[in-house]
PDB file of N, CA and C in Angstrom:
ATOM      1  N   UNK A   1       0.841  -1.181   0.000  1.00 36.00           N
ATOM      2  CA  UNK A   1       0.000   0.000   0.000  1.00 36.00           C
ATOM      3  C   UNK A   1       0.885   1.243   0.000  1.00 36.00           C
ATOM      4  N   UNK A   2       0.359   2.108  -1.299  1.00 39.00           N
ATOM      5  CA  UNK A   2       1.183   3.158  -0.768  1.00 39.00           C
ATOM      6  C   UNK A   2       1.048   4.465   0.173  1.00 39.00           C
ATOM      7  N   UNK A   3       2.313   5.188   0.246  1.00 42.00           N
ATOM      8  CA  UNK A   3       2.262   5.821   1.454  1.00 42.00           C
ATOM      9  C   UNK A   3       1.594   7.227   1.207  1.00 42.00           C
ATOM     10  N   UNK A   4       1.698   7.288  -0.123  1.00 44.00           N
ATOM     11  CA  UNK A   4       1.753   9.015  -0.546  1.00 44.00           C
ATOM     12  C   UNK A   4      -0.395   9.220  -0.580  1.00 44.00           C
ATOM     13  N   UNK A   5      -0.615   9.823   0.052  1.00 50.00           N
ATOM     14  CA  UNK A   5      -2.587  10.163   0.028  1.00 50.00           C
ATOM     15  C   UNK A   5      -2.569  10.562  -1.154  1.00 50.00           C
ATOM     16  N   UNK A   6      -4.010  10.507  -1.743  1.00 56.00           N
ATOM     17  CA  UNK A   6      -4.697  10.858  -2.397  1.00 56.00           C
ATOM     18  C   UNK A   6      -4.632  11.941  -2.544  1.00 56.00           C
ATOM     19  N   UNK A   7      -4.485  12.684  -1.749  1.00 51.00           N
ATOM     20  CA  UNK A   7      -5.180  14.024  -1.872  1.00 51.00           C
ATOM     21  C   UNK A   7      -3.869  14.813  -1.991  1.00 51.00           C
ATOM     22  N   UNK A   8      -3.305  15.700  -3.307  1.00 47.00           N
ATOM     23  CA  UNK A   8      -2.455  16.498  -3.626  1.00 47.00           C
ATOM     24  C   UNK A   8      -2.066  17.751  -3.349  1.00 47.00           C
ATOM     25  N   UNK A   9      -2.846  17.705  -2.309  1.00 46.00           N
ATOM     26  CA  UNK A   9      -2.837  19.062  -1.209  1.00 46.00           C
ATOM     27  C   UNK A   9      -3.457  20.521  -1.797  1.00 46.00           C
ATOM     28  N   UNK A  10      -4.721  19.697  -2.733  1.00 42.00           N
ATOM     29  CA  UNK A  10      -5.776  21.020  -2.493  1.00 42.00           C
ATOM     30  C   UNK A  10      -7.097  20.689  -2.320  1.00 42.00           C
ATOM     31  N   UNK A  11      -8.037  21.290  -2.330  1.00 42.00           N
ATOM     32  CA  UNK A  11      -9.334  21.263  -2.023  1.00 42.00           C
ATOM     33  C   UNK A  11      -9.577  20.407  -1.141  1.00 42.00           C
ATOM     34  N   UNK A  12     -10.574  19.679  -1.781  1.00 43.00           N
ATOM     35  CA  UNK A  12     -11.527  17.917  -1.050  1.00 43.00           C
ATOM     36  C   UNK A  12     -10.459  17.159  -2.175  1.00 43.00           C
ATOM     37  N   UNK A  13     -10.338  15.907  -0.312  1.00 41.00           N
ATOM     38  CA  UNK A  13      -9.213  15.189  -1.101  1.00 41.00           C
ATOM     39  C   UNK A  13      -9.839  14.450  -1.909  1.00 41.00           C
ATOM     40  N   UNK A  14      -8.695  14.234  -2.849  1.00 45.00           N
ATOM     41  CA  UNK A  14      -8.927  13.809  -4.210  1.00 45.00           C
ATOM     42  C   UNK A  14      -9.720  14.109  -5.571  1.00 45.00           C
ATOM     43  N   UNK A  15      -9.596  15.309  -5.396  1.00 57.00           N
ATOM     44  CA  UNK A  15     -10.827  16.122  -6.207  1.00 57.00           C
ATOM     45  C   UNK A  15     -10.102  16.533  -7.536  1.00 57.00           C
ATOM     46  N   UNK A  16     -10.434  16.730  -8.536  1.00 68.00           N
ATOM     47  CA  UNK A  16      -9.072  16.633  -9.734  1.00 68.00           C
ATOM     48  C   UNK A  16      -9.208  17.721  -9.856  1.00 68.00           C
ATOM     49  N   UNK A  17     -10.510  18.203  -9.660  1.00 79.00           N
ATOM     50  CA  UNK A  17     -10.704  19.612 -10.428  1.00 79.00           C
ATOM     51  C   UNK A  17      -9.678  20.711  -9.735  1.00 79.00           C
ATOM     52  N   UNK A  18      -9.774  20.514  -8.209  1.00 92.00           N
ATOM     53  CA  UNK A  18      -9.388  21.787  -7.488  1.00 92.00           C
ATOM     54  C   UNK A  18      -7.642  21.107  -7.131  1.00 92.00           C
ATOM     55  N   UNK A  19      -7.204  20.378  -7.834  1.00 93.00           N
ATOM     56  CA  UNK A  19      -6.163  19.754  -7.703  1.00 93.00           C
ATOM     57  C   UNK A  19      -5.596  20.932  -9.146  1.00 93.00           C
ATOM     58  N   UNK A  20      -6.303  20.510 -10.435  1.00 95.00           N
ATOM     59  CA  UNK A  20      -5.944  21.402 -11.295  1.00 95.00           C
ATOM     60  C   UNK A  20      -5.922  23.037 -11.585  1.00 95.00           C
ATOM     61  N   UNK A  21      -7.132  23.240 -10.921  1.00 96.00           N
ATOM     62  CA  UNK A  21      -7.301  24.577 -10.231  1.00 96.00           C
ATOM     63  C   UNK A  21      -5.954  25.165  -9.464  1.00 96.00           C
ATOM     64  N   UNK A  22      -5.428  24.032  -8.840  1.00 96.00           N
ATOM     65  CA  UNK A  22      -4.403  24.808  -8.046  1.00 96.00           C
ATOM     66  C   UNK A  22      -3.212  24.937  -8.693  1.00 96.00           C
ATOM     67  N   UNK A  23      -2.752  23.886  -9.553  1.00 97.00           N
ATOM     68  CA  UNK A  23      -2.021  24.100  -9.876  1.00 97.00           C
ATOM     69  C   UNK A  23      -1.782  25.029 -11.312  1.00 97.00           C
ATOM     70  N   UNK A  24      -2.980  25.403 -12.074  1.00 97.00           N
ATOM     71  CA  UNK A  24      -2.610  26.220 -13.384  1.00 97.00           C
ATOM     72  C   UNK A  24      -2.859  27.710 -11.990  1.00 97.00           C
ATOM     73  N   UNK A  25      -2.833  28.227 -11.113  1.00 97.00           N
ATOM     74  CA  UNK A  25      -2.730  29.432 -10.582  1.00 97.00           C
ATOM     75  C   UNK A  25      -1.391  29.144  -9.947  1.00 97.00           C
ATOM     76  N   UNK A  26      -0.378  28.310 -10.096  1.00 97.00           N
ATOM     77  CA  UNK A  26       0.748  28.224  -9.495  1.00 97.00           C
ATOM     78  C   UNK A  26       1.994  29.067  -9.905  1.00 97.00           C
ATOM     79  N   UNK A  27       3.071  29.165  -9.409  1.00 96.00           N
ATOM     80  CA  UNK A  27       4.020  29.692 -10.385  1.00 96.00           C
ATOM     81  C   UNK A  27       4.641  28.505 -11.208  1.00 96.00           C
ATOM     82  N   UNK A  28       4.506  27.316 -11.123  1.00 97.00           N
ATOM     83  CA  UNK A  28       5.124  26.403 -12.245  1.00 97.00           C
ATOM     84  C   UNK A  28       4.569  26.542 -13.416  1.00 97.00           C
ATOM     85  N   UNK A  29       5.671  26.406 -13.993  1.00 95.00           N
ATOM     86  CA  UNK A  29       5.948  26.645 -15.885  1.00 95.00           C
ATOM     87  C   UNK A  29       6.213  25.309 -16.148  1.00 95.00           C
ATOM     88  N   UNK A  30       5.476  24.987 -17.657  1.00 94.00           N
ATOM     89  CA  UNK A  30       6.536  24.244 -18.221  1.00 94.00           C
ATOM     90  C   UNK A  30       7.200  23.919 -18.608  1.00 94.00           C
ATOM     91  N   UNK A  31       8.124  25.163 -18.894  1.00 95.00           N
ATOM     92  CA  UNK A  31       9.591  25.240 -18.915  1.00 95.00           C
ATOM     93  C   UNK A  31      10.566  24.722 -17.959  1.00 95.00           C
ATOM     94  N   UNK A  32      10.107  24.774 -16.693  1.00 92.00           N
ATOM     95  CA  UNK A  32      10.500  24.155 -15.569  1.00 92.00           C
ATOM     96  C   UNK A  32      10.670  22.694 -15.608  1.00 92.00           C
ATOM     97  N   UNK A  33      10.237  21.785 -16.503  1.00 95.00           N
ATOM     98  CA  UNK A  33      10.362  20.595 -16.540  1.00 95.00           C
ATOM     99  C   UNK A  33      10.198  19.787 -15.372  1.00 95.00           C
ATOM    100  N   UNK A  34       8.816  19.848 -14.411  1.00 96.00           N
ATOM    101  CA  UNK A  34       8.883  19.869 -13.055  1.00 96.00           C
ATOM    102  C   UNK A  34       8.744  18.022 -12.645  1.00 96.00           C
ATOM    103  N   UNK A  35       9.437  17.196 -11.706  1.00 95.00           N
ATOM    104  CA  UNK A  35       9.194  16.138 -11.481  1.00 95.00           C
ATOM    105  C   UNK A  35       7.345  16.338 -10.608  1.00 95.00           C
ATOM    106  N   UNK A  36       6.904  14.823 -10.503  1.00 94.00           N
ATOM    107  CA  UNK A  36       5.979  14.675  -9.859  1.00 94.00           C
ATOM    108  C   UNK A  36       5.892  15.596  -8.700  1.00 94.00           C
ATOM    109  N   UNK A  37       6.723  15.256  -7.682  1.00 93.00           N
ATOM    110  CA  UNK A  37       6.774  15.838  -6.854  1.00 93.00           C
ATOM    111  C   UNK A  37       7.164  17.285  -6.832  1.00 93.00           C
ATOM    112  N   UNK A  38       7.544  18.242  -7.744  1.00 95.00           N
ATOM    113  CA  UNK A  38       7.492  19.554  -7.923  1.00 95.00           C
ATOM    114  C   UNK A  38       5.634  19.818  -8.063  1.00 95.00           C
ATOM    115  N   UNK A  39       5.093  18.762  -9.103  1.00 95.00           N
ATOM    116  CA  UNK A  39       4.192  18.774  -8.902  1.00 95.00           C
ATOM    117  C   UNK A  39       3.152  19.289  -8.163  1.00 95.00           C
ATOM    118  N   UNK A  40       3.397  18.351  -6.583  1.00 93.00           N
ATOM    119  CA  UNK A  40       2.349  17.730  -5.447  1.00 93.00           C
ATOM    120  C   UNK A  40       3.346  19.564  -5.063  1.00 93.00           C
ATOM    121  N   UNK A  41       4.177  19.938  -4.669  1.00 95.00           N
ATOM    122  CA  UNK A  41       4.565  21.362  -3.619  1.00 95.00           C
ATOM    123  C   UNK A  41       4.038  21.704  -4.359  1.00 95.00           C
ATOM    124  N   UNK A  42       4.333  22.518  -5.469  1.00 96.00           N
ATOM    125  CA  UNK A  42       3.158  23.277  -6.221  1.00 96.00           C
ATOM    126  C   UNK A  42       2.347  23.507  -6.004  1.00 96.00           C
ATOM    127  N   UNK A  43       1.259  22.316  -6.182  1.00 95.00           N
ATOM    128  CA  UNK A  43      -0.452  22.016  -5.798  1.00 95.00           C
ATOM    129  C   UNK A  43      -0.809  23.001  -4.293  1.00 95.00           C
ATOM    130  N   UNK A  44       0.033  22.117  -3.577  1.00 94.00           N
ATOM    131  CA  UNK A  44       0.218  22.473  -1.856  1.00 94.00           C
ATOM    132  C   UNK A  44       0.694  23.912  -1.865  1.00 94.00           C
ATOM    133  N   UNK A  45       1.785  24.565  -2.505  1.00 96.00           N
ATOM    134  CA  UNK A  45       1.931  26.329  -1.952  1.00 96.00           C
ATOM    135  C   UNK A  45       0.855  26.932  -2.717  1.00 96.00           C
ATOM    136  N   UNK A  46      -0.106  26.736  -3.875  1.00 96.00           N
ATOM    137  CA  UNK A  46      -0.890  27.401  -4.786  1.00 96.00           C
ATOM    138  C   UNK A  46      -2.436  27.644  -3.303  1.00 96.00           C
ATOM    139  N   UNK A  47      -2.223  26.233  -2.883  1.00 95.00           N
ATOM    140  CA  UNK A  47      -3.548  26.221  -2.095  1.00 95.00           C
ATOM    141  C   UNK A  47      -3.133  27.126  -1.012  1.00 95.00           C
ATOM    142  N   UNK A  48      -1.936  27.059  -0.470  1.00 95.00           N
ATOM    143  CA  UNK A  48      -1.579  27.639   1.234  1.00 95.00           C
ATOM    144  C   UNK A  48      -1.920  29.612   0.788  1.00 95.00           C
ATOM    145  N   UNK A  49      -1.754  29.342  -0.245  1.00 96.00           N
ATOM    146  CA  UNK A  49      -1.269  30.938  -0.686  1.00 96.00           C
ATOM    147  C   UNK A  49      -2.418  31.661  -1.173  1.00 96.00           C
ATOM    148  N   UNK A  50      -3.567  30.641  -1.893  1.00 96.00           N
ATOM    149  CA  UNK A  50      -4.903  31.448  -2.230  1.00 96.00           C
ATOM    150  C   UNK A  50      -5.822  30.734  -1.798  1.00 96.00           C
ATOM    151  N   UNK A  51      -6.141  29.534  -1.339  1.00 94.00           N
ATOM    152  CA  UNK A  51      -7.338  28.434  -1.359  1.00 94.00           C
ATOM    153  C   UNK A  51      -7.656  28.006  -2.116  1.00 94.00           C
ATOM    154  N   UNK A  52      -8.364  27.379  -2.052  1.00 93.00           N
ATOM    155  CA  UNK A  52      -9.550  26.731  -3.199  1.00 93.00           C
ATOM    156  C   UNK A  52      -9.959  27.250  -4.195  1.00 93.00           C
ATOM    157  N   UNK A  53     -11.036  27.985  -3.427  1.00 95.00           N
ATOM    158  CA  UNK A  53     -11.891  29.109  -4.539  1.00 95.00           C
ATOM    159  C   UNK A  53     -10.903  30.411  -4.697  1.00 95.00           C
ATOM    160  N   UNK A  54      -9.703  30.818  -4.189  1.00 96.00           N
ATOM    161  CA  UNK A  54      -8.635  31.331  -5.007  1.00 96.00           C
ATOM    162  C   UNK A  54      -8.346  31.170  -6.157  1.00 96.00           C
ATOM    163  N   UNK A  55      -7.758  29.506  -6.128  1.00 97.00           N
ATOM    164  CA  UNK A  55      -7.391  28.767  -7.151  1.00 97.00           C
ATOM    165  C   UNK A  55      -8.305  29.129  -8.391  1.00 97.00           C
ATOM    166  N   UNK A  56      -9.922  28.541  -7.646  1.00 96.00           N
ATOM    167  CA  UNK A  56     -10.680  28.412  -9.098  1.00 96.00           C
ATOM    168  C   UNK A  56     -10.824  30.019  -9.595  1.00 96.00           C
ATOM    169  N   UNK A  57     -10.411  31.310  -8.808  1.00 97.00           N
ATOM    170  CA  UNK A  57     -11.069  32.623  -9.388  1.00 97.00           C
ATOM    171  C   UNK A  57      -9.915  32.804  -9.601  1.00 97.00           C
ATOM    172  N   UNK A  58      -8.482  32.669 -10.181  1.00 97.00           N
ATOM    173  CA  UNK A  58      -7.466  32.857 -10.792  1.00 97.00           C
ATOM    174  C   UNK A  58      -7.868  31.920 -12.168  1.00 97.00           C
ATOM    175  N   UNK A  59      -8.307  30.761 -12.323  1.00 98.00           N
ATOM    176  CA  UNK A  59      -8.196  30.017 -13.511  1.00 98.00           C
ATOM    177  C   UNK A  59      -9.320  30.668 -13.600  1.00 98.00           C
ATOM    178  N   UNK A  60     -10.856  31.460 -13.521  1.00 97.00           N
ATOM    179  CA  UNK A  60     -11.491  31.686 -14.367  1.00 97.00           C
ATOM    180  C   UNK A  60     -11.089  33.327 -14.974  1.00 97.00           C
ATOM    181  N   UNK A  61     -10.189  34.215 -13.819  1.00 98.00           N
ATOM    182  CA  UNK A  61      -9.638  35.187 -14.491  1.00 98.00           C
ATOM    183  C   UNK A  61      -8.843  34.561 -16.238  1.00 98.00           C
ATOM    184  N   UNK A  62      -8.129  34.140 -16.203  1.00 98.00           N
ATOM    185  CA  UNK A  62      -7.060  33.230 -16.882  1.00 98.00           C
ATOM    186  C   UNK A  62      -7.901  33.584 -17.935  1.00 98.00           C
ATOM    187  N   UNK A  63      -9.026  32.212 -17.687  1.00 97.00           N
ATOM    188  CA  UNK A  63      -9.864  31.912 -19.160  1.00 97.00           C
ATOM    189  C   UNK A  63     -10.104  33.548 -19.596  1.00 97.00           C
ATOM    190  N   UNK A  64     -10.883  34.627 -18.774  1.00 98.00           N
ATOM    191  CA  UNK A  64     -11.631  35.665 -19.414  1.00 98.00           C
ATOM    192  C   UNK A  64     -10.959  36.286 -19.788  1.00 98.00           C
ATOM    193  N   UNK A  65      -9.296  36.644 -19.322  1.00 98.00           N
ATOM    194  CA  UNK A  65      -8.275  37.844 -20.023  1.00 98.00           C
ATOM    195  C   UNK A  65      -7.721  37.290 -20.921  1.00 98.00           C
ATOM    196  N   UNK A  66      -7.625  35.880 -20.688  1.00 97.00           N
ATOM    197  CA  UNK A  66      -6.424  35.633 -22.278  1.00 97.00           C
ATOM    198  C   UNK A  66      -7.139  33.795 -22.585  1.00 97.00           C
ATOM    199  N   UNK A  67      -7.793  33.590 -22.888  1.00 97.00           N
ATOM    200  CA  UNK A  67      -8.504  32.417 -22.851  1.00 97.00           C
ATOM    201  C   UNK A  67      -7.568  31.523 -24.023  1.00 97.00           C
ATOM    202  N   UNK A  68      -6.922  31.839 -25.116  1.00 96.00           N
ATOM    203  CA  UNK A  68      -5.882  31.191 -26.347  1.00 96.00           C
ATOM    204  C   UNK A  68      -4.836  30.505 -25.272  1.00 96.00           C
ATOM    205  N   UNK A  69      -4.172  31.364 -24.325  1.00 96.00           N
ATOM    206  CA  UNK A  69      -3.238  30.995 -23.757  1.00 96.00           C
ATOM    207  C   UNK A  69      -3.646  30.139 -22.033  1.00 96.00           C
ATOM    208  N   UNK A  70      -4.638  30.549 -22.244  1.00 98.00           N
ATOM    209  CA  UNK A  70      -5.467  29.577 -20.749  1.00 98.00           C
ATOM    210  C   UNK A  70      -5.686  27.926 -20.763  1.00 98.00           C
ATOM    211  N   UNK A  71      -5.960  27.646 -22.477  1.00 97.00           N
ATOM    212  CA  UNK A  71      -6.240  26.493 -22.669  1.00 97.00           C
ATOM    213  C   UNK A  71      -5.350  25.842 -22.835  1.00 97.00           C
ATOM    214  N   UNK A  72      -4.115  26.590 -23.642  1.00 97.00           N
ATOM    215  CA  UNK A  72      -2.676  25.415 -23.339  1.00 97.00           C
ATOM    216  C   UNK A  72      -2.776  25.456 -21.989  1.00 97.00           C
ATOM    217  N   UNK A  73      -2.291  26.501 -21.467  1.00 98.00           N
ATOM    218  CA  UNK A  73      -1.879  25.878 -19.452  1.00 98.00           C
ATOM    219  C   UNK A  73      -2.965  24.578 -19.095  1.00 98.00           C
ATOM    220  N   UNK A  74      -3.764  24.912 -19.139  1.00 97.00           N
ATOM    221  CA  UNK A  74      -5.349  24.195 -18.631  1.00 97.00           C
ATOM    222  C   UNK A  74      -4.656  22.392 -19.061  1.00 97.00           C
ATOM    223  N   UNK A  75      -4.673  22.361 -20.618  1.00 97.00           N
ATOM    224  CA  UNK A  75      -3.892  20.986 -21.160  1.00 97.00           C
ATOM    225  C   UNK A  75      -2.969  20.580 -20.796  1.00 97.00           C
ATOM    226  N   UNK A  76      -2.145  21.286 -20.289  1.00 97.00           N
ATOM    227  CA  UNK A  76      -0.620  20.706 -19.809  1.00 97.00           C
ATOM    228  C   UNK A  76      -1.097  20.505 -18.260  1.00 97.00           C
ATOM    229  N   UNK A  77      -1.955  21.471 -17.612  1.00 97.00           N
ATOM    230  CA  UNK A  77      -1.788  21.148 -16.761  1.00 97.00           C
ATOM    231  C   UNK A  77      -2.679  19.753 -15.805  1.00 97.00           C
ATOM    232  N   UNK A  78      -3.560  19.622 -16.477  1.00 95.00           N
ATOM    233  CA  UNK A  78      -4.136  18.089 -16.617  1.00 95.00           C
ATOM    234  C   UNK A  78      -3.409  17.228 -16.681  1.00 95.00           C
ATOM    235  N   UNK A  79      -2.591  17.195 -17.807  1.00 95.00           N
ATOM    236  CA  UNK A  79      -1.522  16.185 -17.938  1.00 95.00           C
ATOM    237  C   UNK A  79      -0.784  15.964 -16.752  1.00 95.00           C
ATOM    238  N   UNK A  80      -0.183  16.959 -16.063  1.00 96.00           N
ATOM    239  CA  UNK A  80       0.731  17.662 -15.279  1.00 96.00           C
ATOM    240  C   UNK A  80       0.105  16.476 -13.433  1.00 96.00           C
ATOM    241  N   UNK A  81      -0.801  17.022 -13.470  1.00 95.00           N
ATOM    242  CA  UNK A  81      -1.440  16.448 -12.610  1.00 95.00           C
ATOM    243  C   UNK A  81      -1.839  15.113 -12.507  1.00 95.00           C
ATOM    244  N   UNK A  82      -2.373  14.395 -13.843  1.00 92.00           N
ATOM    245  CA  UNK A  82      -2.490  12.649 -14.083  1.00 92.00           C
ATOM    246  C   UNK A  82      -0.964  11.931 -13.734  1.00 92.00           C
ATOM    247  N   UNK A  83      -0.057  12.596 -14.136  1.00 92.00           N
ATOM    248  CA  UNK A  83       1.263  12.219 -13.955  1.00 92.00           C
ATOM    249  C   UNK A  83       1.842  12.482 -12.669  1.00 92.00           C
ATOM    250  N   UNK A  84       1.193  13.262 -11.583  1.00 90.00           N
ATOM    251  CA  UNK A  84       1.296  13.096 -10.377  1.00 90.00           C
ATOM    252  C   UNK A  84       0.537  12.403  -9.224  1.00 90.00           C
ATOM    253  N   UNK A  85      -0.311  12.242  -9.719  1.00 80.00           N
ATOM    254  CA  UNK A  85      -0.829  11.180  -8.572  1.00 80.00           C
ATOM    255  C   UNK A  85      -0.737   9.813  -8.954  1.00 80.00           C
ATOM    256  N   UNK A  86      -0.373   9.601  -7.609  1.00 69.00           N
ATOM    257  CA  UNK A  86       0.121   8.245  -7.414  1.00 69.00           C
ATOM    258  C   UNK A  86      -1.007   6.993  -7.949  1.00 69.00           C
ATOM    259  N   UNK A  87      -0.572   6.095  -8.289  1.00 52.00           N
ATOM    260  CA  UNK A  87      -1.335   4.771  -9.332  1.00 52.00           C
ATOM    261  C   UNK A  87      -2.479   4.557  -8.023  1.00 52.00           C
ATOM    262  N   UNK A  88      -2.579   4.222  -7.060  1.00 48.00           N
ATOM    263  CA  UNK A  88      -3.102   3.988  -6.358  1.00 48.00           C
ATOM    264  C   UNK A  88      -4.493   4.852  -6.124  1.00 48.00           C
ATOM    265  N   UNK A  89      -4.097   6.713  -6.212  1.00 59.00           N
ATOM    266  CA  UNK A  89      -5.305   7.192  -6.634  1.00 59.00           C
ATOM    267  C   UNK A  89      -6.291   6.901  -7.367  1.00 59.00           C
ATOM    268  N   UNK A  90      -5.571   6.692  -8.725  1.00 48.00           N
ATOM    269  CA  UNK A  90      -6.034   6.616  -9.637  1.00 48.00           C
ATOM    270  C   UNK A  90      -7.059   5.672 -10.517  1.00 48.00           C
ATOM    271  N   UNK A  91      -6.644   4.273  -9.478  1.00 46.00           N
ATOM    272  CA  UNK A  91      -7.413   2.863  -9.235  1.00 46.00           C
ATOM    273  C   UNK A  91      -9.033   2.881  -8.324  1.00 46.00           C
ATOM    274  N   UNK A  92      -8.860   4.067  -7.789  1.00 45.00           N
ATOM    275  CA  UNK A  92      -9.807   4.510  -6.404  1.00 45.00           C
ATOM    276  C   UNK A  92     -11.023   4.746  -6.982  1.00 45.00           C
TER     277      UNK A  92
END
């Protein structure tokens, strides 16, 4: 069993949405080439630093000022996030 929770240190655990939420309001780039675990801190300082509904009223700013460039982040950052949680979530 593994050790690492479900929950990527935002919202309600295990919630993808506010998992992704947190992290496209993060400062990670993907230029940064970030491991998993740059990932999961990410997730975790995006939430400590705005919350939840921070998170989600930064990604809907995003979409309304520049929405071309919202939807790459948005795509990568899905990706970004499937590739961080652990297999075990993901089976759940």
């Amino acid at each position: 069993m593994s050790s690492v929770p479900c929950d990527l240190g935002a919202g309600t655990p295990g919630t993808g949405a506010s998992r992704t939420d947190a992290l496209f309001a993060s400062a990670l780039q993907r230029s940064h080439e970030p491991s998993p675990g740059q990932v999961r801190q990410a997730i975790a300082a995006a939430v400590a630093a705005y919350g939840g509904l921070g998170c989600a009223a930064r990604v809907a700013q995003a979409f309304g000022e520049h929405p071309e460039t919202a939807v790459t982040r948005m795509r990568w950052v899905r990706t970004m996030v499937a590739r961080a949680a652990p297999a075990a979530c993901l089976a759940a």
